Coordinates of N, CA and C and ligand atoms in Angstrom, one line a residue:
M140 N -9.6 -92.0 43.0 CA -10.4 -90.9 43.0 C -10.0 -89.7 42.0
T141 N -11.1 -89.5 41.0 CA -10.6 -88.2 39.9 C -11.2 -86.8 40.6
S142 N -10.1 -86.3 40.5 CA -9.8 -84.7 41.0 C -10.9 -84.1 40.7
P143 N -12.0 -83.0 41.0 CA -13.1 -82.5 40.7 C -12.5 -81.4 39.2
T144 N -11.4 -80.8 38.7 CA -11.0 -80.1 37.8 C -10.8 -81.3 36.4
C145 N -10.4 -82.6 36.8 CA -10.2 -83.7 36.1 C -11.4 -84.2 35.6
K146 N -12.1 -84.4 34.0 CA -12.9 -84.8 34.3 C -12.9 -86.2 33.3
L147 N -13.7 -87.1 33.6 CA -13.3 -88.8 33.4 C -14.2 -88.4 32.0
Y148 N -13.8 -88.3 30.6 CA -14.2 -88.9 29.7 C -14.4 -90.3 28.8
K149 N -15.6 -90.9 29.1 CA -15.5 -91.9 28.1 C -15.1 -91.8 26.8
R150 N -14.4 -92.6 26.3 CA -13.6 -92.7 25.2 C -14.7 -93.1 24.0
P151 N -15.2 -92.3 22.9 CA -16.0 -92.5 22.0 C -15.3 -93.7 20.9
F152 N -16.4 -94.7 20.4 CA -15.7 -95.7 20.1 C -15.0 -95.0 18.6
T153 N -14.2 -95.1 17.8 CA -14.0 -94.1 16.6 C -13.7 -94.8 15.6
V154 N -14.1 -94.0 14.6 CA -14.2 -94.9 13.2 C -13.5 -94.2 12.0
C155 N -12.6 -94.2 11.2 CA -12.3 -93.5 10.4 C -12.6 -93.9 9.1
I156 N -13.0 -93.0 8.0 CA -13.4 -93.8 6.7 C -11.9 -93.1 6.0
E157 N -11.3 -93.9 5.0 CA -10.3 -93.7 4.4 C -11.2 -94.1 2.7
G158 N -10.4 -93.8 1.7 CA -10.6 -94.6 0.7 C -9.6 -92.8 0.1
N159 N -10.1 -93.6 -1.7 CA -9.1 -92.5 -2.7 C -9.7 -91.0 -2.4
I160 N -8.8 -90.0 -3.0 CA -10.1 -88.9 -3.6 C -11.7 -89.2 -4.8
G161 N -12.5 -88.9 -4.0 CA -13.8 -88.7 -4.6 C -13.9 -90.5 -4.3
S162 N -14.2 -91.0 -3.3 CA -14.4 -92.7 -3.1 C -15.4 -92.3 -3.0
G163 N -16.1 -91.3 -2.2 CA -17.5 -91.5 -1.2 C -17.5 -91.1 0.2
K164 N -16.1 -90.7 0.7 CA -16.2 -90.5 2.0 C -17.4 -89.5 2.5
T165 N -17.7 -88.7 1.9 CA -18.3 -87.3 2.4 C -20.0 -88.3 2.2
T166 N -20.0 -88.4 1.2 CA -21.7 -89.7 1.3 C -21.8 -90.5 2.5
F167 N -20.5 -90.8 2.6 CA -20.7 -92.4 3.8 C -21.0 -91.0 4.8
L168 N -20.2 -90.3 5.4 CA -20.2 -89.6 6.5 C -21.7 -88.9 6.8
S169 N -22.1 -88.6 5.4 CA -23.9 -87.9 5.4 C -24.7 -88.7 6.2
H170 N -24.5 -90.1 5.9 CA -25.3 -90.8 5.8 C -25.6 -91.4 7.8
F171 N -24.5 -90.9 8.4 CA -24.1 -90.6 10.0 C -25.0 -89.7 10.7
K172 N -24.5 -88.7 9.8 CA -25.4 -87.3 10.3 C -26.7 -87.5 11.2
Q173 N -27.5 -88.6 10.8 CA -29.0 -88.4 11.0 C -29.1 -89.2 12.6
F174 N -27.9 -89.8 12.7 CA -28.0 -91.0 14.2 C -27.5 -89.8 15.4
D175 N -28.3 -89.9 16.4 CA -27.7 -88.5 17.9 C -27.2 -89.5 18.4
N176 N -26.4 -90.5 18.2 CA -25.3 -91.0 19.1 C -23.8 -91.1 18.8
T177 N -24.1 -90.1 16.9 CA -22.5 -90.3 16.8 C -22.3 -88.5 16.3
T178 N -20.9 -88.4 16.6 CA -20.4 -87.5 16.5 C -20.1 -87.6 14.6
V179 N -20.0 -86.5 13.9 CA -19.4 -86.6 12.8 C -18.4 -85.7 12.6
L180 N -17.4 -85.8 12.1 CA -15.9 -85.2 11.9 C -15.5 -85.1 10.3
Q181 N -16.1 -84.3 9.3 CA -15.5 -84.3 8.2 C -14.3 -83.2 8.3
E182 N -13.0 -83.6 6.6 CA -12.0 -83.7 7.0 C -12.2 -81.8 6.7
P183 N -11.0 -81.3 7.0 CA -11.1 -79.8 7.1 C -10.4 -79.0 5.9
V184 N -11.3 -79.9 4.7 CA -10.6 -78.9 3.6 C -10.8 -77.7 3.3
E185 N -12.1 -77.0 4.4 CA -12.0 -75.6 4.1 C -10.9 -74.9 5.2
L186 N -10.5 -75.2 5.7 CA -9.1 -74.9 6.4 C -8.6 -74.9 5.9
W187 N -8.1 -76.0 4.9 CA -6.5 -76.2 3.8 C -7.1 -74.9 3.0
R188 N -8.1 -74.1 2.6 CA -8.5 -73.7 1.5 C -8.2 -72.8 2.3
N189 N -8.3 -72.3 3.4 CA -8.1 -70.5 4.0 C -7.1 -70.7 5.2
V190 N -6.1 -70.3 4.9 CA -5.1 -70.5 5.8 C -4.2 -68.9 6.2
A191 N -5.4 -68.0 7.2 CA -5.0 -66.7 6.9 C -4.7 -66.4 5.5
G192 N -6.1 -66.9 4.5 CA -6.2 -66.0 3.7 C -6.0 -66.8 2.5
I193 N -5.0 -67.6 2.5 CA -4.5 -68.5 2.1 C -5.1 -70.0 1.3
N194 N -5.1 -70.5 -0.3 CA -5.4 -71.2 -0.2 C -4.3 -72.4 -0.6
L195 N -4.3 -73.1 0.4 CA -2.9 -74.0 0.5 C -3.1 -75.0 -0.3
L196 N -4.4 -75.7 -0.1 CA -4.7 -77.0 -0.9 C -4.4 -76.5 -2.0
E197 N -4.7 -75.1 -2.9 CA -4.7 -74.9 -4.3 C -2.6 -74.8 -4.5
L198 N -2.1 -74.0 -3.8 CA -0.9 -74.1 -4.0 C -0.4 -75.8 -4.0
M199 N -0.6 -76.3 -3.1 CA 0.3 -77.8 -3.1 C -0.2 -78.0 -4.3
Y200 N -1.5 -77.8 -5.5 CA -1.9 -78.4 -6.3 C -0.8 -78.0 -7.6
T201 N -0.6 -76.6 -7.8 CA -0.4 -75.5 -8.5 C 1.1 -75.9 -8.6
D202 N 2.1 -76.0 -7.3 CA 3.6 -75.8 -7.0 C 3.8 -76.7 -5.9
P203 N 3.9 -78.2 -6.5 CA 3.8 -79.3 -5.1 C 5.0 -79.2 -5.0
K204 N 5.9 -79.0 -5.8 CA 7.7 -79.1 -5.5 C 7.8 -78.1 -3.8
R205 N 7.0 -76.9 -4.3 CA 7.1 -75.7 -3.4 C 6.3 -76.0 -2.1
Y206 N 5.3 -76.6 -2.5 CA 4.2 -76.2 -1.4 C 3.7 -78.0 -0.5
S207 N 4.2 -78.9 -0.7 CA 4.0 -80.4 -0.8 C 4.3 -80.6 1.2
F208 N 5.8 -79.6 1.1 CA 5.5 -80.1 3.2 C 5.1 -79.4 3.5
L209 N 4.7 -78.1 3.3 CA 3.7 -76.8 4.3 C 2.5 -78.0 4.3
F210 N 1.9 -78.5 3.5 CA 1.0 -78.7 3.2 C 0.3 -79.7 3.8
Q211 N 1.9 -80.6 3.9 CA 1.6 -81.8 4.9 C 2.0 -81.4 6.3
S212 N 2.2 -80.8 6.8 CA 2.2 -80.1 8.5 C 1.2 -79.8 8.6
Y213 N 0.2 -78.7 8.2 CA -0.7 -78.4 7.9 C -2.1 -79.5 8.4
V214 N -2.0 -80.3 7.1 CA -3.0 -81.5 7.1 C -2.8 -82.5 8.4
Q215 N -1.2 -82.7 8.6 CA -1.1 -83.4 10.0 C -1.7 -82.5 11.4
L216 N -1.9 -81.7 11.5 CA -1.9 -80.9 12.6 C -3.6 -80.7 12.5
T217 N -4.2 -80.3 11.3 CA -5.3 -80.7 11.4 C -6.1 -81.8 11.5
M218 N -5.6 -82.7 11.1 CA -6.0 -84.0 11.6 C -6.0 -84.2 13.1
L219 N -4.6 -83.9 13.5 CA -4.7 -84.4 15.2 C -5.9 -83.7 16.0
Q220 N -6.0 -82.0 15.5 CA -7.0 -81.6 16.3 C -8.4 -82.7 16.2
L221 N -8.7 -83.6 14.5 CA -10.1 -84.0 15.0 C -10.0 -85.2 15.8
H222 N -8.4 -85.9 15.8 CA -8.2 -87.2 16.4 C -8.7 -86.9 18.2
T223 N -8.2 -85.4 18.5 CA -8.2 -85.0 19.9 C -9.7 -84.4 20.3
Y224 N -10.4 -84.0 19.1 CA -11.8 -83.4 19.6 C -12.6 -84.4 21.0
K225 N -12.8 -83.4 21.5 CA -13.8 -84.5 22.4 C -15.1 -84.3 22.7
S226 N -15.3 -85.4 22.5 CA -17.1 -85.6 22.5 C -17.7 -86.5 23.6
A227 N -18.7 -86.4 24.1 CA -19.5 -87.0 24.6 C -20.4 -88.3 24.0
M228 N -20.1 -88.5 22.6 CA -21.2 -89.3 22.1 C -20.6 -90.4 22.2
P229 N -21.0 -91.5 22.0 CA -20.7 -92.8 22.2 C -19.9 -93.0 21.0
Y230 N -20.2 -92.5 19.8 CA -19.2 -93.0 18.4 C -19.2 -91.9 18.1
K231 N -18.1 -91.9 17.4 CA -17.2 -90.6 16.6 C -17.1 -91.3 15.0
I232 N -17.3 -90.4 14.1 CA -16.6 -90.9 12.8 C -16.1 -89.9 12.3
M233 N -15.0 -90.2 11.7 CA -14.0 -88.8 11.2 C -13.5 -89.3 9.4
E234 N -13.7 -88.4 9.1 CA -13.0 -88.5 7.3 C -11.6 -88.6 7.3
R235 N -11.3 -89.3 6.9 CA -9.5 -89.5 6.5 C -9.1 -89.6 8.3
S236 N -7.8 -89.3 8.1 CA -6.5 -89.8 9.7 C -5.8 -88.9 9.3
V237 N -4.6 -89.4 10.5 CA -3.2 -88.9 10.5 C -2.8 -90.1 9.6
F238 N -3.8 -91.0 9.9 CA -3.1 -92.2 9.1 C -2.7 -92.2 8.0
S239 N -4.2 -91.7 7.1 CA -3.9 -91.9 5.9 C -3.3 -90.7 4.8
A240 N -3.1 -89.3 6.2 CA -2.0 -88.6 5.6 C -0.7 -89.1 5.3
R241 N 0.1 -90.3 5.8 CA 0.7 -90.9 5.5 C 0.8 -91.4 3.9
C242 N -0.2 -91.7 3.4 CA -0.3 -92.5 1.8 C 0.3 -91.5 1.0
F243 N -0.2 -89.8 1.4 CA -0.1 -88.6 0.4 C 1.1 -88.4 0.9
I244 N 1.7 -88.6 1.5 CA 3.3 -88.4 1.9 C 4.2 -89.7 1.5
E245 N 3.5 -91.0 1.8 CA 4.6 -91.7 1.3 C 4.2 -91.8 -0.6
N246 N 3.2 -91.2 -1.4 CA 3.6 -91.5 -2.4 C 4.5 -89.6 -3.0
M247 N 4.3 -89.0 -2.6 CA 5.6 -88.1 -2.5 C 6.8 -88.0 -2.2
K248 N 6.8 -89.2 -2.0 CA 8.3 -89.5 -1.3 C 8.8 -90.6 -2.7
R249 N 7.8 -91.7 -2.9 CA 8.1 -92.3 -4.4 C 7.9 -91.3 -5.2
T250 N 7.3 -90.2 -5.4 CA 7.3 -89.4 -7.0 C 8.6 -88.5 -6.7
K251 N 9.1 -88.7 -5.4 CA 10.7 -87.5 -4.9 C 10.2 -85.9 -5.1
L252 N 8.9 -86.0 -4.7 CA 8.2 -84.4 -4.7 C 8.6 -83.7 -3.1
L253 N 9.1 -84.8 -2.3 CA 9.5 -84.2 -1.1 C 11.1 -84.2 -1.0
E254 N 11.5 -83.6 -0.2 CA 13.1 -83.7 -0.2 C 13.3 -84.8 0.7
D255 N 14.3 -85.9 1.2 CA 14.3 -86.8 2.0 C 14.3 -86.3 3.4
V256 N 14.8 -85.6 3.4 CA 15.0 -84.7 5.1 C 13.4 -84.1 5.4
E257 N 12.5 -83.4 4.1 CA 11.6 -83.4 4.7 C 10.5 -84.6 4.9
V258 N 10.7 -85.4 4.2 CA 10.1 -86.5 5.0 C 10.5 -87.3 6.3
V259 N 12.0 -87.2 7.1 CA 12.3 -87.5 8.1 C 11.3 -86.2 9.1
V260 N 11.5 -84.9 8.9 CA 11.0 -84.4 9.8 C 9.2 -84.8 9.9
L261 N 8.5 -85.1 8.7 CA 7.2 -85.2 9.1 C 6.9 -86.4 9.7
E262 N 7.8 -87.3 9.6 CA 7.5 -88.8 10.1 C 7.8 -88.4 11.4
D263 N 8.7 -87.4 11.9 CA 9.4 -87.8 13.4 C 8.3 -86.6 14.1
W264 N 7.5 -86.1 13.1 CA 6.4 -85.0 13.9 C 5.1 -86.4 14.4
Y265 N 4.8 -87.2 12.9 CA 4.3 -88.0 13.4 C 4.3 -88.9 14.1
D266 N 5.5 -89.5 14.3 CA 5.9 -90.6 15.1 C 5.7 -90.1 16.5
W267 N 5.7 -88.8 16.8 CA 5.6 -88.0 17.9 C 4.3 -87.8 18.6
C268 N 3.6 -87.5 18.0 CA 2.6 -87.2 18.2 C 1.6 -88.6 18.7
I269 N 2.0 -89.5 18.0 CA 1.4 -90.5 18.3 C 1.5 -90.8 19.4
Q270 N 2.5 -91.0 20.2 CA 2.8 -91.1 21.4 C 2.7 -90.2 22.1
N271 N 2.1 -89.3 21.8 CA 1.9 -88.3 23.0 C 0.8 -87.5 22.8
A272 N 0.0 -87.8 22.2 CA -1.1 -86.8 21.7 C -2.4 -87.2 22.4
N273 N -2.2 -88.4 23.3 CA -3.4 -88.8 23.8 C -3.2 -88.0 25.5
I274 N -2.0 -87.6 25.9 CA -2.1 -86.5 27.2 C -2.3 -85.1 26.8
V275 N -4.0 -85.4 27.4 CA -4.5 -84.4 27.4 C -5.0 -83.7 28.3
T276 N -4.8 -81.9 28.6 CA -5.2 -81.7 30.3 C -6.6 -81.6 30.0
D277 N -7.1 -82.1 31.1 CA -8.3 -82.5 31.6 C -9.4 -83.8 30.9
L278 N -8.1 -84.5 30.6 CA -8.9 -85.6 29.2 C -8.4 -86.9 29.9
I279 N -8.7 -88.0 30.5 CA -8.5 -89.0 30.7 C -8.8 -90.2 29.5
V280 N -7.6 -90.5 28.4 CA -7.9 -91.2 27.6 C -6.9 -92.5 27.2
I281 N -8.1 -93.9 27.4 CA -6.8 -94.6 27.1 C -6.1 -95.3 25.7
S282 N -5.1 -94.6 25.5 CA -4.1 -94.5 24.5 C -5.2 -94.8 22.9
Y283 N -6.3 -93.5 22.4 CA -7.2 -94.1 21.8 C -7.0 -94.3 20.5
Y284 N -6.3 -94.1 20.2 CA -5.6 -94.6 18.4 C -5.9 -96.0 18.4
I285 N -5.6 -97.1 19.4 CA -6.0 -98.4 19.3 C -7.1 -98.9 19.4
Y286 N -8.4 -98.0 19.7 CA -9.3 -98.1 19.5 C -10.2 -97.9 18.0
I287 N -9.0 -97.4 17.1 CA -9.9 -97.1 16.4 C -10.0 -97.9 15.1
N288 N -11.7 -97.9 14.6 CA -11.6 -99.1 13.2 C -11.4 -97.9 12.0
V289 N -11.5 -98.9 11.0 CA -11.3 -98.4 9.5 C -12.2 -98.8 8.7
V290 N -13.0 -97.8 8.2 CA -13.7 -98.4 6.8 C -13.1 -97.8 5.4
Y291 N -12.5 -99.0 4.9 CA -11.8 -98.7 3.3 C -12.8 -98.3 2.4
L292 N -13.5 -97.2 1.8 CA -14.0 -97.1 0.8 C -12.8 -97.8 -0.5
R293 N -12.9 -98.9 -0.8 CA -12.4 -99.3 -2.2 C -13.1 -99.1 -3.6
T294 N -12.3 -98.2 -4.1 CA -13.3 -97.6 -5.4 C -12.2 -97.6 -6.8
S295 N -12.1 -97.9 -7.4 CA -11.3 -98.3 -8.9 C -10.7 -96.5 -9.0
P296 N -10.2 -96.6 -9.6 CA -9.1 -95.2 -10.2 C -10.3 -94.7 -11.4
E297 N -10.6 -95.5 -11.8 CA -11.2 -94.8 -13.1 C -12.2 -94.0 -12.9
V298 N -13.2 -94.9 -11.7 CA -14.3 -94.2 -11.2 C -14.7 -92.9 -10.1
V299 N -13.4 -92.9 -9.5 CA -12.8 -91.5 -8.5 C -12.7 -90.6 -9.7
Y300 N -11.9 -90.9 -10.7 CA -11.4 -90.1 -11.5 C -12.7 -89.1 -12.2
N301 N -13.6 -89.9 -13.0 CA -15.0 -89.6 -13.2 C -15.7 -88.5 -12.0
R302 N -16.0 -89.1 -11.0 CA -16.7 -88.4 -9.9 C -16.2 -87.2 -9.8
M303 N -14.8 -87.5 -9.9 CA -13.8 -86.3 -9.5 C -14.1 -84.8 -10.5
K304 N -14.2 -85.4 -11.6 CA -14.4 -84.5 -13.0 C -15.7 -84.1 -12.5
T305 N -16.6 -84.8 -12.5 CA -17.8 -84.1 -12.6 C -18.3 -83.6 -11.0
R306 N -17.8 -83.5 -10.1 CA -17.8 -82.6 -9.0 C -16.8 -81.4 -8.8
A307 N -16.3 -81.6 -9.9 CA -15.3 -80.1 -10.2 C -14.8 -79.0 -9.9
R308 N -13.6 -79.6 -8.5 CA -13.4 -79.0 -7.4 C -12.4 -78.2 -8.0
K309 N -12.5 -76.9 -8.1 CA -11.5 -76.0 -8.8 C -10.1 -76.4 -8.6
E310 N -9.4 -76.9 -7.2 CA -7.9 -76.8 -7.1 C -7.7 -78.4 -7.8
E311 N -8.6 -78.9 -8.2 CA -8.5 -80.7 -8.5 C -8.3 -80.6 -10.1
N312 N -8.4 -79.3 -10.7 CA -8.1 -79.7 -12.2 C -6.9 -80.1 -12.6
S313 N -6.1 -80.4 -12.0 CA -4.7 -80.3 -12.6 C -4.2 -82.3 -11.8
V314 N -5.3 -82.8 -11.1 CA -4.9 -83.8 -10.5 C -4.9 -85.5 -11.8
S315 N -4.5 -86.0 -12.1 CA -4.1 -86.8 -13.2 C -4.9 -88.2 -12.5
L316 N -5.3 -89.1 -13.8 CA -5.8 -90.2 -13.8 C -4.6 -91.1 -13.0
E317 N -3.5 -90.8 -13.7 CA -1.9 -91.4 -12.9 C -1.7 -91.5 -11.5
Y318 N -2.4 -90.1 -11.0 CA -2.5 -89.8 -9.8 C -2.7 -90.6 -8.8
L319 N -4.8 -90.6 -9.4 CA -5.6 -91.8 -8.5 C -5.2 -93.1 -8.8
H320 N -4.2 -93.3 -9.7 CA -3.8 -94.4 -9.6 C -2.6 -95.2 -8.6
Q321 N -1.3 -93.5 -8.2 CA -0.5 -93.9 -7.3 C -1.1 -94.6 -6.1
L322 N -2.3 -93.5 -5.9 CA -2.6 -93.2 -4.5 C -3.7 -94.5 -4.1
H323 N -4.2 -94.7 -4.7 CA -5.2 -96.0 -5.1 C -4.4 -97.5 -4.3
N324 N -3.1 -97.3 -5.0 CA -2.0 -98.4 -4.9 C -1.4 -98.4 -3.6
I325 N -1.3 -97.3 -3.3 CA -0.9 -97.0 -1.8 C -1.9 -97.2 -0.4
H326 N -3.3 -96.7 -0.9 CA -4.5 -97.2 -0.4 C -4.3 -98.8 0.1
D327 N -4.5 -99.1 -1.5 CA -4.5 -100.8 -1.1 C -3.5 -101.3 -0.7
E328 N -1.9 -100.7 -0.6 CA -1.1 -101.4 0.2 C -1.2 -101.3 1.2
W329 N -1.8 -100.5 2.0 CA -2.2 -100.2 3.5 C -2.9 -101.0 4.3
L330 N -3.9 -100.7 3.5 CA -5.4 -101.2 4.1 C -6.0 -102.5 3.3
Y331 N -5.6 -103.1 2.0 CA -6.1 -104.5 1.0 C -5.2 -105.5 1.4
D332 N -4.0 -105.1 1.2 CA -3.0 -105.9 1.1 C -2.3 -106.0 2.5
Q333 N -2.5 -104.9 3.2 CA -1.9 -104.7 4.5 C -0.2 -104.6 4.8
T334 N 0.5 -104.7 3.6 CA 1.5 -105.1 3.9 C 2.5 -103.4 4.0
L335 N 2.0 -102.1 3.9 CA 2.5 -100.9 4.2 C 3.0 -100.5 5.5
F336 N 2.1 -100.3 6.3 CA 2.2 -99.5 7.1 C 1.5 -100.4 8.7
N337 N 2.3 -100.1 10.1 CA 1.2 -100.7 10.9 C -0.4 -100.0 10.7
L338 N -1.1 -101.5 10.8 CA -2.7 -101.2 10.8 C -3.2 -100.4 12.1
P339 N -4.1 -99.6 12.2 CA -4.1 -98.5 13.7 C -5.0 -99.5 14.0
A340 N -5.8 -100.3 13.6 CA -7.1 -101.1 14.2 C -7.7 -102.1 12.8
P341 N -8.6 -102.8 12.8 CA -9.3 -103.8 12.1 C -10.1 -102.6 11.0
V342 N -9.7 -103.3 9.5 CA -10.1 -102.5 8.6 C -11.3 -103.2 7.7
L343 N -12.7 -102.7 8.0 CA -13.9 -102.7 7.0 C -13.7 -102.5 5.5
V344 N -13.9 -103.4 4.3 CA -13.7 -102.8 3.2 C -15.2 -103.0 2.7
I345 N -15.1 -101.6 1.8 CA -16.6 -101.4 1.6 C -16.2 -101.5 -0.1
D346 N -17.5 -101.8 -0.9 CA -16.9 -101.6 -2.4 C -17.6 -99.9 -2.9
G347 N -16.2 -99.3 -3.2 CA -16.9 -98.1 -3.3 C -17.4 -98.0 -4.9
N348 N -17.0 -98.8 -5.4 CA -17.4 -98.8 -7.1 C -19.2 -98.7 -7.5
K349 N -20.0 -99.0 -6.3 CA -21.3 -99.3 -6.8 C -22.0 -98.0 -6.8
S350 N -23.3 -98.1 -7.2 CA -24.1 -96.7 -7.3 C -24.0 -96.3 -6.1
L351 N -25.3 -95.4 -5.7 CA -25.3 -94.9 -4.5 C -26.2 -95.6 -4.1
E352 N -27.4 -96.0 -4.7 CA -28.7 -96.8 -3.8 C -27.8 -98.1 -3.4
E353 N -26.9 -98.5 -3.9 CA -26.1 -99.9 -3.5 C -25.2 -99.5 -2.4
M354 N -25.0 -97.9 -2.5 CA -24.1 -97.5 -1.7 C -24.6 -97.4 0.2
V355 N -25.9 -97.7 -0.3 CA -26.8 -96.7 1.4 C -26.7 -98.0 2.1
I356 N -27.3 -99.6 1.2 CA -27.2 -100.5 1.7 C -26.1 -100.9 2.4
Q357 N -24.9 -101.1 1.6 CA -23.4 -101.4 2.3 C -23.1 -100.2 3.4
F358 N -24.3 -99.1 4.0 CA -23.8 -98.2 4.7 C -24.3 -98.5 5.8
E359 N -25.5 -99.1 5.3 CA -26.6 -99.9 6.3 C -26.1 -100.8 7.6
N360 N -25.5 -101.5 6.4 CA -24.5 -102.8 6.7 C -23.4 -102.5 7.8
C361 N -22.8 -101.4 7.7 CA -22.0 -100.9 8.0 C -22.5 -100.4 9.5
K362 N -22.9 -99.5 9.4 CA -23.8 -99.3 10.6 C -24.2 -100.1 11.7
N363 N -25.0 -101.1 11.5 CA -24.8 -102.2 12.1 C -24.0 -103.1 12.8
L364 N -22.9 -102.8 11.8 CA -21.4 -104.1 12.5 C -21.2 -102.5 13.6
I365 N -20.8 -101.6 13.1 CA -20.1 -100.1 14.3 C -21.2 -100.4 15.5
F366 N -22.6 -99.9 15.8 CA -23.3 -99.9 16.6 C -23.2 -101.2 17.3
N367 N -23.1 -102.2 16.8 CA -23.0 -103.8 17.7 C -21.7 -103.7 18.3
K368 N -20.6 -103.1 17.8 CA -19.1 -103.3 18.3 C -19.2 -102.8 19.9
K369 N -19.9 -101.5 19.9 CA -20.4 -100.9 21.3 C -20.3 -102.3 22.5
E370 N -19.4 -102.2 23.4 CA -19.9 -103.1 24.7 C -21.1 -102.2 25.3
Ligands
DGT250 P1 -14.9 -88.0 -1.2 O1 -15.5 -87.8 -0.4 O2 -14.6 -89.6 -1.0 O3 -15.0 -87.6 -2.6 O4 -14.0 -87.2 -0.3 P2 -12.9 -86.1 -1.0 O5 -12.1 -86.1 -2.4 O6 -13.7 -84.8 -0.8 O7 -11.9 -85.9 0.2 P3 -10.7 -86.3 0.3 O8 -10.0 -86.4 1.5 O9 -9.9 -87.3 -0.9 O10 -9.6 -84.9 -0.5 C1 -9.8 -84.0 -0.6 C2 -8.8 -83.2 -1.0 O11 -7.5 -82.7 -0.3 C3 -8.3 -84.0 -2.3 O12 -7.9 -82.8 -3.6 C4 -7.3 -84.8 -1.8 C5 -6.5 -83.8 -1.2 N1 -6.1 -84.2 0.3 C6 -6.9 -85.1 1.6 N2 -5.7 -85.0 2.3 C7 -4.6 -84.9 1.9 C8 -3.4 -85.0 1.8 O13 -2.6 -85.6 3.2 N3 -1.9 -84.8 1.3 C9 -2.1 -84.3 0.1 N4 -1.5 -83.7 -0.8 N5 -3.6 -83.7 -0.1 C10 -4.4 -84.3 0.6

């Protein structure tokens, strides 16, 4: 029997949208805002831009050697807040995840931006959270992360580079095509070749190189798949 102070939440069917910078994740999320059975959780970029008045995203790009560790620690925290967000809706769609934060850490490891010991600390935090974050007072969930599904918006580095230049987010001035290639390769190793990290869930790959009209058709197909998956 459930105690009166302990609510039993039915865990929402959770989907994470993954893909390179500028691959169209926000557009995908916007498409799902029209459905009243779905909680849409956008990535907390605004939080990263204002940590007690400090733009941590900008610092990470202007002085990556100094600020990457700090930035990744904060990303990891804010992503966990999204994962553990309580929702009564049957579906939850999230932009990125703690899992994709590992892609950025992996790239920092490969390009020697992080010290080895910094990587160890970030990975230890990550492992601990994955094992313990589902123990939340007032909430009973069955190991939430095994139910997550992943949608991978697979988009070529050239396409995302052009989109990024067009949207002209000021912090991303220094982002190079080479950096986008590195991130693309790591996302591919993880979600397409499936050789890098353990997969948190089944992956659905969407071609992110298409025009907006064609993307909307793919989003609709994807919606049907997601909404049909619920028991
Ligand atoms: P979209 O909607 O597909 O165009 O996605 P974006 O580009 O709005 O969102 P996202 O997550 O790819 O990136 C937002 C910015 O934050 C971008 O400059 C990359 C950066 N970013 C996101 N997650 C991480 C992370 O874990 N580490 C680092 N270093 N940067 C990250």
